[in-house]
Short mmCIF file of C-alpha atoms (C1' of nucleotides) in Angstrom, two decimals:
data_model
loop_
_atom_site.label_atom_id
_atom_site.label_comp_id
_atom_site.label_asym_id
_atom_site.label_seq_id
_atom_site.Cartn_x
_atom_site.Cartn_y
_atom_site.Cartn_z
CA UNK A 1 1.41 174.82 52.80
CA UNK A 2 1.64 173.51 48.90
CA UNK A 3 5.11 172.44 50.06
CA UNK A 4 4.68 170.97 53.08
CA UNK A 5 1.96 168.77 50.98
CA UNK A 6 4.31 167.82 48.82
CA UNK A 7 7.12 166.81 51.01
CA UNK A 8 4.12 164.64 52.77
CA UNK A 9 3.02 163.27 49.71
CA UNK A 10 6.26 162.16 49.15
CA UNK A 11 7.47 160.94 51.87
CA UNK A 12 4.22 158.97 53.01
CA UNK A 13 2.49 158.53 49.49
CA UNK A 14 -1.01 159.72 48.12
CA UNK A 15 -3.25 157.23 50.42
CA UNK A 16 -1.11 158.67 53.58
CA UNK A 17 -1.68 161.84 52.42
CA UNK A 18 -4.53 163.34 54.52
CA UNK A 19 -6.10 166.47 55.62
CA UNK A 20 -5.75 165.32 59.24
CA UNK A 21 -2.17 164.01 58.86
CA UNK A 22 -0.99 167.22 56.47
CA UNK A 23 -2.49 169.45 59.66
CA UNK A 24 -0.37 167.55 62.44
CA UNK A 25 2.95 168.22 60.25
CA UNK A 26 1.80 171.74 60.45
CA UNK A 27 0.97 171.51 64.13
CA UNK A 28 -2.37 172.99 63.37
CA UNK A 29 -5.85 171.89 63.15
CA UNK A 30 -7.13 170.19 60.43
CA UNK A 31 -10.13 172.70 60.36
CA UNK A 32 -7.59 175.78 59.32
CA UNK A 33 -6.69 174.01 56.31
CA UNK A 34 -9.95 174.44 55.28
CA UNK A 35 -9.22 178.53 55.38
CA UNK A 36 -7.23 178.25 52.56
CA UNK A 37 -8.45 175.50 50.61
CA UNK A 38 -12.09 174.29 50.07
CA UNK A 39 -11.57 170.94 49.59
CA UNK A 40 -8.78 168.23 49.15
CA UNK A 41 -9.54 168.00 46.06
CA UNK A 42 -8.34 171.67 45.17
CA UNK A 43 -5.01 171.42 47.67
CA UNK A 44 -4.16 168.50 45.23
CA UNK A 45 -4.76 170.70 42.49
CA UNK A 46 -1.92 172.94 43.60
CA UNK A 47 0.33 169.78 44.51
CA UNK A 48 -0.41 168.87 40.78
CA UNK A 49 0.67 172.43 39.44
CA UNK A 50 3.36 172.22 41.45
CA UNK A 51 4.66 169.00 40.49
CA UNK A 52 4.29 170.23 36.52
CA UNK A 53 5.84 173.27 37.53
CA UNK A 54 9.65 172.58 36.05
CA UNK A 55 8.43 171.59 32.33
CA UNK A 56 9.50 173.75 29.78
CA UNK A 57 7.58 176.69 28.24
CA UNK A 58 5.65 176.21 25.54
CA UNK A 59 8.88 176.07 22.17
CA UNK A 60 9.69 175.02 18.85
CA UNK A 61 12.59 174.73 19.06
CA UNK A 62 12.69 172.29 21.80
CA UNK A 63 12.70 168.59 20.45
CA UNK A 64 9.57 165.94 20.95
CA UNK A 65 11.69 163.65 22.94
CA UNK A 66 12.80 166.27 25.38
CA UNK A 67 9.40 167.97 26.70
CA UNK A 68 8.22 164.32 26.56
CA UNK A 69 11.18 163.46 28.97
CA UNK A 70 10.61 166.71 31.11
CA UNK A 71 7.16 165.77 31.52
CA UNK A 72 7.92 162.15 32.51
CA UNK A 73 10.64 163.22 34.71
CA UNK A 74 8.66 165.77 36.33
CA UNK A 75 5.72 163.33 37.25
CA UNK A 76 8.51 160.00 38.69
CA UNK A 77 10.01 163.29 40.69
CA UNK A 78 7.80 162.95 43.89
CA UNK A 79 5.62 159.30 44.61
CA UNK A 80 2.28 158.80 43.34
CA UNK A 81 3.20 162.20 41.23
CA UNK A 82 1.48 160.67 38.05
CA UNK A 83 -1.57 159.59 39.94
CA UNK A 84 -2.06 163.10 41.78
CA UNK A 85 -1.91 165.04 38.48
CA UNK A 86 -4.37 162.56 37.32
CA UNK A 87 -6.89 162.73 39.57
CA UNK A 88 -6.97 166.32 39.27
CA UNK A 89 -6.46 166.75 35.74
CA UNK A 90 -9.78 167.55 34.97
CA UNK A 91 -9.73 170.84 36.94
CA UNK A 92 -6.31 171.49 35.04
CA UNK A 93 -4.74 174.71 35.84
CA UNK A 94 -1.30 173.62 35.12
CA UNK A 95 -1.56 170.49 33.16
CA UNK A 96 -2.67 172.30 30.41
CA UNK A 97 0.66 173.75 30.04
CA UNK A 98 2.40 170.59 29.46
CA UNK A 99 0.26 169.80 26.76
CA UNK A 100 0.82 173.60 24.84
CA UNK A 101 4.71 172.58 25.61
CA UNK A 102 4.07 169.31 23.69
CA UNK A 103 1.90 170.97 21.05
CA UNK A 104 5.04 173.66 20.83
CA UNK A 105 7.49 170.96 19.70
CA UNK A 106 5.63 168.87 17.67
CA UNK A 107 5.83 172.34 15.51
CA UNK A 108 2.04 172.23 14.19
CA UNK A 109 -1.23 174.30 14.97
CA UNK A 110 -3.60 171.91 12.99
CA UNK A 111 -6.13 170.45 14.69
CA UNK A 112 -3.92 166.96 14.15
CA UNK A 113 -1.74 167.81 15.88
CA UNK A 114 -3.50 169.06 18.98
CA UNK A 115 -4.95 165.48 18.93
CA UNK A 116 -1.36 164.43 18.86
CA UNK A 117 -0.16 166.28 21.71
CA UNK A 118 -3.10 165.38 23.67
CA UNK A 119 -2.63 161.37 22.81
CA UNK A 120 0.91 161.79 23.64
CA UNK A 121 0.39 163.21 27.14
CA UNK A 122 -2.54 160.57 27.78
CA UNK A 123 0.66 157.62 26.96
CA UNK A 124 3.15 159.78 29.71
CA UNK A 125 0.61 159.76 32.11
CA UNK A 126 -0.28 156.14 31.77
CA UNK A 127 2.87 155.21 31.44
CA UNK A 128 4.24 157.29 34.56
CA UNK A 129 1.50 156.08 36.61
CA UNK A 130 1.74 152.49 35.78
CA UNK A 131 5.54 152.63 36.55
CA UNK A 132 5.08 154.28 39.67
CA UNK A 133 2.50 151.83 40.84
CA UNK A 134 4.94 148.60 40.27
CA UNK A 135 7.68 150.53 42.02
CA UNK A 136 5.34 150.74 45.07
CA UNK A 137 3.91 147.29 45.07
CA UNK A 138 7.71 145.62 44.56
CA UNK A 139 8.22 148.01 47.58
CA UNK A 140 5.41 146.22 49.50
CA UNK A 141 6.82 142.99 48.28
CA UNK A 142 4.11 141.96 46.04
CA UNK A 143 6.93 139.71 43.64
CA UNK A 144 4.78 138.79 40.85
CA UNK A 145 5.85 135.82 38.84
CA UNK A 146 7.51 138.25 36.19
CA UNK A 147 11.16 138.82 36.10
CA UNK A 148 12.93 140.95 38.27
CA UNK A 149 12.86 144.76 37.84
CA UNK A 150 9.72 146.11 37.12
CA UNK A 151 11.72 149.31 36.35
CA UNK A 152 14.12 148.11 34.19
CA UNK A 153 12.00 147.43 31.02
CA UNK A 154 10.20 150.63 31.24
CA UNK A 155 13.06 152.87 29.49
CA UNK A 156 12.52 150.75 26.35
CA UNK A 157 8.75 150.88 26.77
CA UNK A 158 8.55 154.85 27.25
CA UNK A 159 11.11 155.25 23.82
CA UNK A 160 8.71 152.64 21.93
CA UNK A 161 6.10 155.48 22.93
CA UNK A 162 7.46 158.37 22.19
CA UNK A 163 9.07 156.68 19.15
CA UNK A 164 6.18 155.75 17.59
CA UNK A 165 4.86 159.51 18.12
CA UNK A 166 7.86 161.31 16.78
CA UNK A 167 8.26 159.09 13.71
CA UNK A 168 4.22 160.70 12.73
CA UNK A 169 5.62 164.24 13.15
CA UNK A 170 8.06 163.76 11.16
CA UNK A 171 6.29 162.48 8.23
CA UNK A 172 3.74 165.20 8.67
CA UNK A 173 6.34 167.76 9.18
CA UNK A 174 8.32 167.90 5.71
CA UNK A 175 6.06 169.75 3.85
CA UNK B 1 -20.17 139.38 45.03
CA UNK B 2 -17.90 140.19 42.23
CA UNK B 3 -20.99 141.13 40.50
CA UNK B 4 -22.22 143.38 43.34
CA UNK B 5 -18.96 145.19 43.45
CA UNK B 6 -19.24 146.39 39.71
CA UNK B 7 -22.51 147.04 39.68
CA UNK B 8 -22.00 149.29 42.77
CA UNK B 9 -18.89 150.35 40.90
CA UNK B 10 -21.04 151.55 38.15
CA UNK B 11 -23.56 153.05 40.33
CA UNK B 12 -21.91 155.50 42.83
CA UNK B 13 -18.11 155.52 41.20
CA UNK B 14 -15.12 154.27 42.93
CA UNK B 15 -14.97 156.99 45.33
CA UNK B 16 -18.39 155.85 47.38
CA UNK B 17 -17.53 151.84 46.49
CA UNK B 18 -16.87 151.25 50.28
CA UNK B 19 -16.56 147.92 52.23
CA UNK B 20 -18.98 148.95 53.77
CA UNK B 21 -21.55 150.22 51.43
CA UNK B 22 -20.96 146.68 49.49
CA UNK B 23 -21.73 145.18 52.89
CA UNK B 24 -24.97 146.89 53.00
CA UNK B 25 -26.06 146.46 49.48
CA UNK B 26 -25.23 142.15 49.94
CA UNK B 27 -27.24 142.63 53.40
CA UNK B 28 -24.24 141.17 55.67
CA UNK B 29 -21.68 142.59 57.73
CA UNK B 30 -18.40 144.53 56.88
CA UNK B 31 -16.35 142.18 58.02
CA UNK B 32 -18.41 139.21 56.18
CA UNK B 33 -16.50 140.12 53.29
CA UNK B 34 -13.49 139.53 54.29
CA UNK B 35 -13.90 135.90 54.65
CA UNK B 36 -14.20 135.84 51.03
CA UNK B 37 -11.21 138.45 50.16
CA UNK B 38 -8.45 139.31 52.70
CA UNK B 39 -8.74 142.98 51.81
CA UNK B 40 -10.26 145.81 49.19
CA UNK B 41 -7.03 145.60 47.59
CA UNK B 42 -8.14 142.27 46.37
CA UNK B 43 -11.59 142.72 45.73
CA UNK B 44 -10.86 145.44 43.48
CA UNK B 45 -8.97 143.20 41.75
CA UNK B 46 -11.20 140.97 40.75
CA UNK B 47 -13.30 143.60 39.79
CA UNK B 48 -9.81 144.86 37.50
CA UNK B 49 -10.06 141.60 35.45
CA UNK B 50 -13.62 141.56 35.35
CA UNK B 51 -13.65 144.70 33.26
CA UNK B 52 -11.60 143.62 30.72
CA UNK B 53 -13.04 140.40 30.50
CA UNK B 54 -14.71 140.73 27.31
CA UNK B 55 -11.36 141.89 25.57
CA UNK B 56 -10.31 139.02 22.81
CA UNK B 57 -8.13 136.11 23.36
CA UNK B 58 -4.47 136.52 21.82
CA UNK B 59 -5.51 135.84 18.00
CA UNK B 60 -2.46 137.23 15.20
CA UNK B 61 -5.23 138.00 12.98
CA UNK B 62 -7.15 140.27 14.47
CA UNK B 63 -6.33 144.12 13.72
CA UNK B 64 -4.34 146.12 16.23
CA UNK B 65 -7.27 148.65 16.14
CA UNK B 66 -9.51 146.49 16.77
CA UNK B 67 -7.86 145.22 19.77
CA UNK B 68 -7.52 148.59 21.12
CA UNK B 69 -10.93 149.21 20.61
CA UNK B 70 -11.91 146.17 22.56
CA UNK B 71 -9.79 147.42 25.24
CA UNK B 72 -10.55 151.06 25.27
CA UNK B 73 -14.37 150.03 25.42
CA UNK B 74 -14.26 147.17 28.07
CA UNK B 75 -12.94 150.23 30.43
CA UNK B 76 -14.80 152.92 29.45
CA UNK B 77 -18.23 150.58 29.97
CA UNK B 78 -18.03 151.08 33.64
CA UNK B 79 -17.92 153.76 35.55
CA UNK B 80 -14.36 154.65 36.88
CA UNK B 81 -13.19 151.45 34.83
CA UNK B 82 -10.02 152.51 33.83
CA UNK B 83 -9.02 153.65 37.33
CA UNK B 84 -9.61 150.53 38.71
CA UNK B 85 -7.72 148.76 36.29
CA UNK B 86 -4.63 151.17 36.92
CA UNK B 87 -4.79 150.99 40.65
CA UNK B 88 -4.78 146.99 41.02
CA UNK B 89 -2.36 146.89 37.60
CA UNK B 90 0.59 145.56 39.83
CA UNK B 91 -1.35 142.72 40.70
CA UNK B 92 -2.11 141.93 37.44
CA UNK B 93 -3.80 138.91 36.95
CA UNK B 94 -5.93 139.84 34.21
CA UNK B 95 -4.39 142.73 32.90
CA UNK B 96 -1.41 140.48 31.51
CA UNK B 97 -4.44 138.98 28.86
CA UNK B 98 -4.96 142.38 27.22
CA UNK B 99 -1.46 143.27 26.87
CA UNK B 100 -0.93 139.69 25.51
CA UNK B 101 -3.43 140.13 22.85
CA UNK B 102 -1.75 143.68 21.88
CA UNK B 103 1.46 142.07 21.18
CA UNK B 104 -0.32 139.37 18.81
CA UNK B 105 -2.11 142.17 16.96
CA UNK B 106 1.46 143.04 16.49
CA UNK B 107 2.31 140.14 14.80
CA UNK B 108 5.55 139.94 16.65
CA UNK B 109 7.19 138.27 19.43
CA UNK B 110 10.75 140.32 19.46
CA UNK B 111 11.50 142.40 22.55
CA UNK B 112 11.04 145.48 20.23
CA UNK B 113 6.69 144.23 19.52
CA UNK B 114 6.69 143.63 23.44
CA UNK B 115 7.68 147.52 24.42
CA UNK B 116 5.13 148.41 21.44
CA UNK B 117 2.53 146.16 23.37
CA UNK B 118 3.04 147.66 26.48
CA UNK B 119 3.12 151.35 25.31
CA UNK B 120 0.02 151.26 23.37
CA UNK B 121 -1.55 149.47 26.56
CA UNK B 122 -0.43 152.46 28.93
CA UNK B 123 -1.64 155.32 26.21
CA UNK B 124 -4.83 153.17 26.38
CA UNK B 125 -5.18 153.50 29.65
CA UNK B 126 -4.17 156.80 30.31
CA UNK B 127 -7.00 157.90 27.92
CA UNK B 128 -9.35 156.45 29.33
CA UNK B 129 -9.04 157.30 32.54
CA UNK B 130 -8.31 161.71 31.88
CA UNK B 131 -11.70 160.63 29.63
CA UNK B 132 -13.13 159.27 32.96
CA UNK B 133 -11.95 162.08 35.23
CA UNK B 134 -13.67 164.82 32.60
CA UNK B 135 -16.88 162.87 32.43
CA UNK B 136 -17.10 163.13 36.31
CA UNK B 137 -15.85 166.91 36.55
CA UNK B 138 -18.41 167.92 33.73
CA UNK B 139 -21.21 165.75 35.91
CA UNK B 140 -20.40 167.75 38.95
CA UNK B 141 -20.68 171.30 37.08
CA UNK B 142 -16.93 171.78 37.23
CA UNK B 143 -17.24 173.87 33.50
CA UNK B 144 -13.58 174.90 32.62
CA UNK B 145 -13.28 178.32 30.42
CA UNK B 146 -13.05 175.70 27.56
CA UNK B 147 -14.68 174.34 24.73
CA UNK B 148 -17.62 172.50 25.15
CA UNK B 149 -18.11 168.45 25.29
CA UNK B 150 -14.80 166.87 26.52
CA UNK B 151 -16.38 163.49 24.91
CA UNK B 152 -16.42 165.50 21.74
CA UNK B 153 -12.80 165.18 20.59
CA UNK B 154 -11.79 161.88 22.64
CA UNK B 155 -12.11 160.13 19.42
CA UNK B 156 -10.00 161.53 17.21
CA UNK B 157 -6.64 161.93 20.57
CA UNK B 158 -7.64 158.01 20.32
CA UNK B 159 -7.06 157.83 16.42
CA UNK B 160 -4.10 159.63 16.69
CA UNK B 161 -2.14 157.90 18.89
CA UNK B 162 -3.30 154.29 18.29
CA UNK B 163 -2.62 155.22 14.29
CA UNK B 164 1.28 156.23 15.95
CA UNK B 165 1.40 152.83 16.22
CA UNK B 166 0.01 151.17 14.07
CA UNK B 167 2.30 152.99 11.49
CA UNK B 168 5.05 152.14 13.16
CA UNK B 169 3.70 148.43 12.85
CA UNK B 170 3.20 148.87 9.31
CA UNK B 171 6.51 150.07 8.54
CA UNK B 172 7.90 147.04 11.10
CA UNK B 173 6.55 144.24 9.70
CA UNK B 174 6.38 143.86 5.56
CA UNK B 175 9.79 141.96 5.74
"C1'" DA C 1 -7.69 187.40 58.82
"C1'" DC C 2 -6.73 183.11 60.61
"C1'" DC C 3 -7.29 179.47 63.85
"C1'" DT C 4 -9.44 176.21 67.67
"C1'" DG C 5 -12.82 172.78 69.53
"C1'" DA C 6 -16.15 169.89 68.94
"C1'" DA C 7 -18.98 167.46 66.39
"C1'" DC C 8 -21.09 164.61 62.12
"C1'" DA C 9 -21.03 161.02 59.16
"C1'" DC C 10 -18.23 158.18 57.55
"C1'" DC C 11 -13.81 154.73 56.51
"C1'" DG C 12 -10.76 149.65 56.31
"C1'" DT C 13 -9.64 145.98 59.16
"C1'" DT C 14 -9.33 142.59 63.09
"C1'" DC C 15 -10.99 139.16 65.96
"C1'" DA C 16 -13.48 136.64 69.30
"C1'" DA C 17 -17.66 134.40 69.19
"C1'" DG C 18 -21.59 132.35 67.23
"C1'" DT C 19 -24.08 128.74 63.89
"C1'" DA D 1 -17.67 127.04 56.24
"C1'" DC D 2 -19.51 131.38 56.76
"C1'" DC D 3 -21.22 135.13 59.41
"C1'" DT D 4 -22.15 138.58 63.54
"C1'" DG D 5 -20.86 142.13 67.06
"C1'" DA D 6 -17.95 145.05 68.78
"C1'" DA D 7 -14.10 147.41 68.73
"C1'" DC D 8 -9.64 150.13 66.91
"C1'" DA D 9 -7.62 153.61 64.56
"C1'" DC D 10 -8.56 156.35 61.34
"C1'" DC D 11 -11.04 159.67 57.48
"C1'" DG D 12 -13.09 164.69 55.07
"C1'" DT D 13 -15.78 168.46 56.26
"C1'" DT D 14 -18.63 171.99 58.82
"C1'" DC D 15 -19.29 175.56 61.94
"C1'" DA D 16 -19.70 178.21 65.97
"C1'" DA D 17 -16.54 180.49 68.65
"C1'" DG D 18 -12.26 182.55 69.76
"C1'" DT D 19 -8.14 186.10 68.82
#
DNA sequence: ACCTGAACACCGTTCAAGT
DNA sequence: ACCTGAACACCGTTCAAGT
């Protein structure tokens, strides 16, 4: 039922995305849904756990730049992915994981560096979400004056980011 | 009718700021209002830029902390602020002023400043709004098993990554 | 245990028609 | 120029009742 949500989400994006509409794909009433979830709210929850679900394990050995990646990747996998783990973040089963995974790689246990982690998954999110919302208005047509591809920028923009994050660890790091 | 929008914004969150519940509160019609706007899209909009219009005008001397300050605050005065900024961001007509005065704090016009600009914008807004979405879960009871005030340690994540880049600045720009 | 049927209280948007 | 009235095609959620 998670999946089936998720293939909707993606395929019709989080506005389409309704109880009603979810329950038709199923060829079932939207009342059963409500057997197995209390709310919408909690079945995108388990879209947003889902979506999380291929970052790494929490490890050291892992670099910055690749659970940073992973976690990017993860959320521009499925539309509106960003904004659904967003809007459910603060009932965070599974986002919480992808910040430990962070916290992992950037090596420290200080309280710093919690802050770190957090900041840094606060700039993927933002970052993942604003990308993802260009990509759907240049899908509606919505050409803003700007040049061309919103998309193309955004590499540079996400490694400024993560740059500026990494270069902090590994000042703090050499001690 | 801007104005009643916000304040309605403010009052019952973006989730209840309905069409028609504006309608109501301006004593007119549903469709009255879209005379004046052509749809919600729109109106929100307008709402966007009027949250961040008390961030500073492009000025080279002002402090990059300050200027995330000004921007962090302008969102986090209304309810759901940040949200509303990020869902109407592709139609940015005002959010293109706060990123511009970023990229002066900078100092720097090269295409390197500009991806700085823009990062530190998104990690803005991304904290504001998982700040947001906790404030609301915590005013609805939603206690996770952890620690206490979620307001509590918002200020140092902020520190932490706007000092990222602000390092990064520092280390940039004495040429 | 799992689902249907029917209802309740809502939505955004359009459009002819009024003033 | 600005608004009303009425409709269209939807929402999330609840709850008795069925199997």
């Amino acid at each position: 039922m998670v999946d089936a949500a998720l293939r909707l989400l993606d395929d019709v994006g989080l506005p389409d995305l309704s109880m009603r509409r979810l329950a038709t794909e199923l060829e079932v009433q939207p009342s059963a849904l409500y057997w197995h979830f209390s709310s919408k709210q909690e079945l995108l929850a388990a879209v947003a756990d889902r979506i999380l679900a291929t970052v790494p394990e929490p490890d050291p050995a892992l670099p910055l730049t690749q659970v940073a990646v992973a976690i990017r990747d993860a959320l521009l996998a499925f539309r509106d992915g960003a904004e659904v783990v967003m809007s459910t973040y603060a009932l965070r089963l599974g986002a919480r994981r992808a910040q430990d995974s962070l916290l992992a790689a950037l090596g420290g246990t200080s309280t710093a560096d919690e802050s770190a982690a957090d900041a840094i998954f606060e700039f993927i999110l933002g970052h993942s979400m604003l990308l993802q919302q260009r990509m759907h208005a240049q899908s509606i047509g919505a050409v803003l004056a700007d040049a061309a591809d919103p998309t193309a920028r955004s590499e540079d923009v996400f490694a400024a980011g993560i740059g500026a994050f990494a270069a902090l660890s590994v000042r703090h790091s050499p001690s």
